[in-house]
């Protein structure tokens, strides 16, 4: 479970990460990352907020039970990787239809590859 300060909840934050952030696609998921830069969406004078993550799992992934299982798995995986991300980053993980049948190891491998690419560790 992600702690409350690490959860993306506002629609504007999801939109900011998806529209203004970088994207890395993998077979099971797509990761959007917006690092905090000169423009902080939380106003001037405030401290840099902690890294926050949100998840998008559509009905194309499966029924309610499958979608919730995928969200729980992704939350678990992202929580372990939050310390690798720059402070104040916004992360949105969008599950693709194949993620409903995927093993945890496959989700972890795709998440790691996407984050590595977004953080500049791998070339296109």
mmCIF file of C-alpha atoms in Angstrom:
data_model
loop_
_atom_site.group_PDB
_atom_site.id
_atom_site.type_symbol
_atom_site.label_atom_id
_atom_site.label_comp_id
_atom_site.label_asym_id
_atom_site.label_seq_id
_atom_site.Cartn_x
_atom_site.Cartn_y
_atom_site.Cartn_z
ATOM 1 C CA UNK A 1 0.000 0.000 0.000
ATOM 2 C CA UNK A 2 1.251 3.470 -0.825
ATOM 3 C CA UNK A 3 1.256 6.004 1.977
ATOM 4 C CA UNK A 4 -1.203 8.903 1.525
ATOM 5 C CA UNK A 5 1.543 11.432 0.726
ATOM 6 C CA UNK A 6 2.700 9.214 -2.167
ATOM 7 C CA UNK A 7 -0.686 8.896 -3.891
ATOM 8 C CA UNK A 8 -1.842 10.866 -6.898
ATOM 9 C CA UNK A 9 -5.465 11.812 -6.379
ATOM 10 C CA UNK A 10 -6.244 15.014 -8.237
ATOM 11 C CA UNK A 11 -7.260 14.924 -11.866
ATOM 12 C CA UNK A 12 -4.952 17.865 -12.594
ATOM 13 C CA UNK A 13 -1.944 15.910 -11.316
ATOM 14 C CA UNK A 14 -2.788 12.902 -13.510
ATOM 15 C CA UNK A 15 -3.241 15.213 -16.506
ATOM 16 C CA UNK A 16 0.019 17.022 -15.777
ATOM 17 C CA UNK A 17 1.994 13.789 -15.631
ATOM 18 C CA UNK A 18 0.413 12.399 -18.803
ATOM 19 C CA UNK A 19 0.455 15.565 -20.914
ATOM 20 C CA UNK A 20 3.676 17.226 -19.805
ATOM 21 C CA UNK A 21 5.745 14.270 -18.664
ATOM 22 C CA UNK A 22 7.828 11.734 -20.544
ATOM 23 C CA UNK A 23 6.395 8.376 -21.551
ATOM 24 C CA UNK A 24 7.849 4.892 -21.848
ATOM 25 C CA UNK A 25 5.756 2.063 -23.235
ATOM 26 C CA UNK A 26 6.268 -1.625 -22.563
ATOM 27 C CA UNK A 27 4.157 -4.656 -23.577
ATOM 28 C CA UNK A 28 2.250 -4.750 -20.269
ATOM 29 C CA UNK A 29 2.173 -1.109 -19.189
ATOM 30 C CA UNK A 30 2.901 2.505 -20.028
ATOM 31 C CA UNK A 31 4.679 4.730 -17.520
ATOM 32 C CA UNK A 32 4.369 8.523 -17.561
ATOM 33 C CA UNK A 33 6.900 10.480 -15.492
ATOM 34 C CA UNK A 34 6.953 14.190 -14.819
ATOM 35 C CA UNK A 35 9.889 15.362 -12.792
ATOM 36 C CA UNK A 36 9.589 18.572 -10.822
ATOM 37 C CA UNK A 37 11.295 21.345 -12.655
ATOM 38 C CA UNK A 38 11.140 25.104 -12.609
ATOM 39 C CA UNK A 39 7.349 25.063 -12.585
ATOM 40 C CA UNK A 40 6.012 23.490 -9.421
ATOM 41 C CA UNK A 41 2.258 22.811 -9.718
ATOM 42 C CA UNK A 42 1.790 23.384 -5.981
ATOM 43 C CA UNK A 43 2.622 27.054 -5.850
ATOM 44 C CA UNK A 44 5.595 29.231 -5.025
ATOM 45 C CA UNK A 45 7.239 29.074 -1.645
ATOM 46 C CA UNK A 46 6.098 25.558 -0.851
ATOM 47 C CA UNK A 47 8.515 22.755 -0.202
ATOM 48 C CA UNK A 48 8.983 20.146 -2.889
ATOM 49 C CA UNK A 49 6.316 17.477 -2.345
ATOM 50 C CA UNK A 50 7.201 13.827 -2.128
ATOM 51 C CA UNK A 51 7.137 11.613 -5.194
ATOM 52 C CA UNK A 52 3.564 10.610 -5.979
ATOM 53 C CA UNK A 53 2.163 7.783 -8.093
ATOM 54 C CA UNK A 54 -1.216 7.029 -9.635
ATOM 55 C CA UNK A 55 -2.591 4.108 -11.593
ATOM 56 C CA UNK A 56 -4.947 3.740 -14.551
ATOM 57 C CA UNK A 57 -6.425 0.294 -15.098
ATOM 58 C CA UNK A 58 -9.262 0.246 -17.624
ATOM 59 C CA UNK A 59 -11.949 -2.346 -18.218
ATOM 60 C CA UNK A 60 -9.909 -3.646 -21.158
ATOM 61 C CA UNK A 61 -7.630 -5.286 -18.561
ATOM 62 C CA UNK A 62 -10.471 -7.403 -17.185
ATOM 63 C CA UNK A 63 -13.306 -7.486 -14.720
ATOM 64 C CA UNK A 64 -13.312 -5.735 -11.363
ATOM 65 C CA UNK A 65 -11.459 -8.525 -9.571
ATOM 66 C CA UNK A 66 -8.689 -8.600 -12.190
ATOM 67 C CA UNK A 67 -8.385 -4.797 -12.292
ATOM 68 C CA UNK A 68 -8.081 -4.561 -8.518
ATOM 69 C CA UNK A 69 -5.470 -7.328 -8.453
ATOM 70 C CA UNK A 70 -3.429 -5.496 -11.102
ATOM 71 C CA UNK A 71 -3.687 -2.227 -9.142
ATOM 72 C CA UNK A 72 -2.555 -3.920 -5.931
ATOM 73 C CA UNK A 73 0.416 -5.477 -7.702
ATOM 74 C CA UNK A 74 1.413 -2.204 -9.354
ATOM 75 C CA UNK A 75 1.104 -0.266 -6.073
ATOM 76 C CA UNK A 76 3.373 -2.815 -4.409
ATOM 77 C CA UNK A 77 5.963 -2.595 -7.192
ATOM 78 C CA UNK A 78 5.942 1.204 -7.387
ATOM 79 C CA UNK A 79 6.235 1.587 -3.602
ATOM 80 C CA UNK A 80 9.507 -0.369 -3.703
ATOM 81 C CA UNK A 81 10.860 1.910 -6.450
ATOM 82 C CA UNK A 82 9.823 5.363 -5.169
ATOM 83 C CA UNK A 83 13.231 6.022 -3.646
ATOM 84 C CA UNK A 84 14.859 5.772 -7.115
ATOM 85 C CA UNK A 85 12.741 8.622 -8.498
ATOM 86 C CA UNK A 86 13.568 12.321 -8.174
ATOM 87 C CA UNK A 87 11.826 14.147 -5.331
ATOM 88 C CA UNK A 88 8.555 15.763 -6.364
ATOM 89 C CA UNK A 89 8.032 13.514 -9.386
ATOM 90 C CA UNK A 90 4.593 12.538 -10.629
ATOM 91 C CA UNK A 91 4.281 8.963 -11.936
ATOM 92 C CA UNK A 92 1.267 7.496 -13.716
ATOM 93 C CA UNK A 93 1.301 3.792 -14.537
ATOM 94 C CA UNK A 94 -1.271 2.735 -17.126
ATOM 95 C CA UNK A 95 -1.911 -0.994 -17.330
ATOM 96 C CA UNK A 96 -2.424 -2.467 -20.799
ATOM 97 C CA UNK A 97 -4.810 -5.370 -21.519
ATOM 98 C CA UNK A 98 -2.143 -8.068 -21.205
ATOM 99 C CA UNK A 99 -1.335 -7.073 -17.625
ATOM 100 C CA UNK A 100 -4.388 -8.881 -16.267
ATOM 101 C CA UNK A 101 -2.863 -12.274 -17.091
ATOM 102 C CA UNK A 102 0.758 -11.335 -16.375
ATOM 103 C CA UNK A 103 2.873 -12.665 -13.537
ATOM 104 C CA UNK A 104 4.217 -10.266 -10.912
ATOM 105 C CA UNK A 105 7.756 -10.835 -12.195
ATOM 106 C CA UNK A 106 6.739 -9.776 -15.717
ATOM 107 C CA UNK A 107 5.068 -6.612 -14.421
ATOM 108 C CA UNK A 108 8.178 -5.829 -12.353
ATOM 109 C CA UNK A 109 10.456 -6.353 -15.346
ATOM 110 C CA UNK A 110 8.395 -4.033 -17.562
ATOM 111 C CA UNK A 111 8.125 -1.388 -14.826
ATOM 112 C CA UNK A 112 11.882 -1.458 -14.224
ATOM 113 C CA UNK A 113 12.637 -1.190 -17.952
ATOM 114 C CA UNK A 114 10.250 1.740 -18.372
ATOM 115 C CA UNK A 115 11.641 3.609 -15.349
ATOM 116 C CA UNK A 116 15.200 2.980 -16.494
ATOM 117 C CA UNK A 117 14.399 4.469 -19.875
ATOM 118 C CA UNK A 118 12.628 7.488 -18.384
ATOM 119 C CA UNK A 119 15.445 8.214 -15.954
ATOM 120 C CA UNK A 120 17.992 8.226 -18.764
ATOM 121 C CA UNK A 121 19.577 4.852 -18.118
ATOM 122 C CA UNK A 122 18.803 3.351 -21.525
ATOM 123 C CA UNK A 123 18.778 4.640 -25.068
ATOM 124 C CA UNK A 124 15.832 4.250 -27.392
#
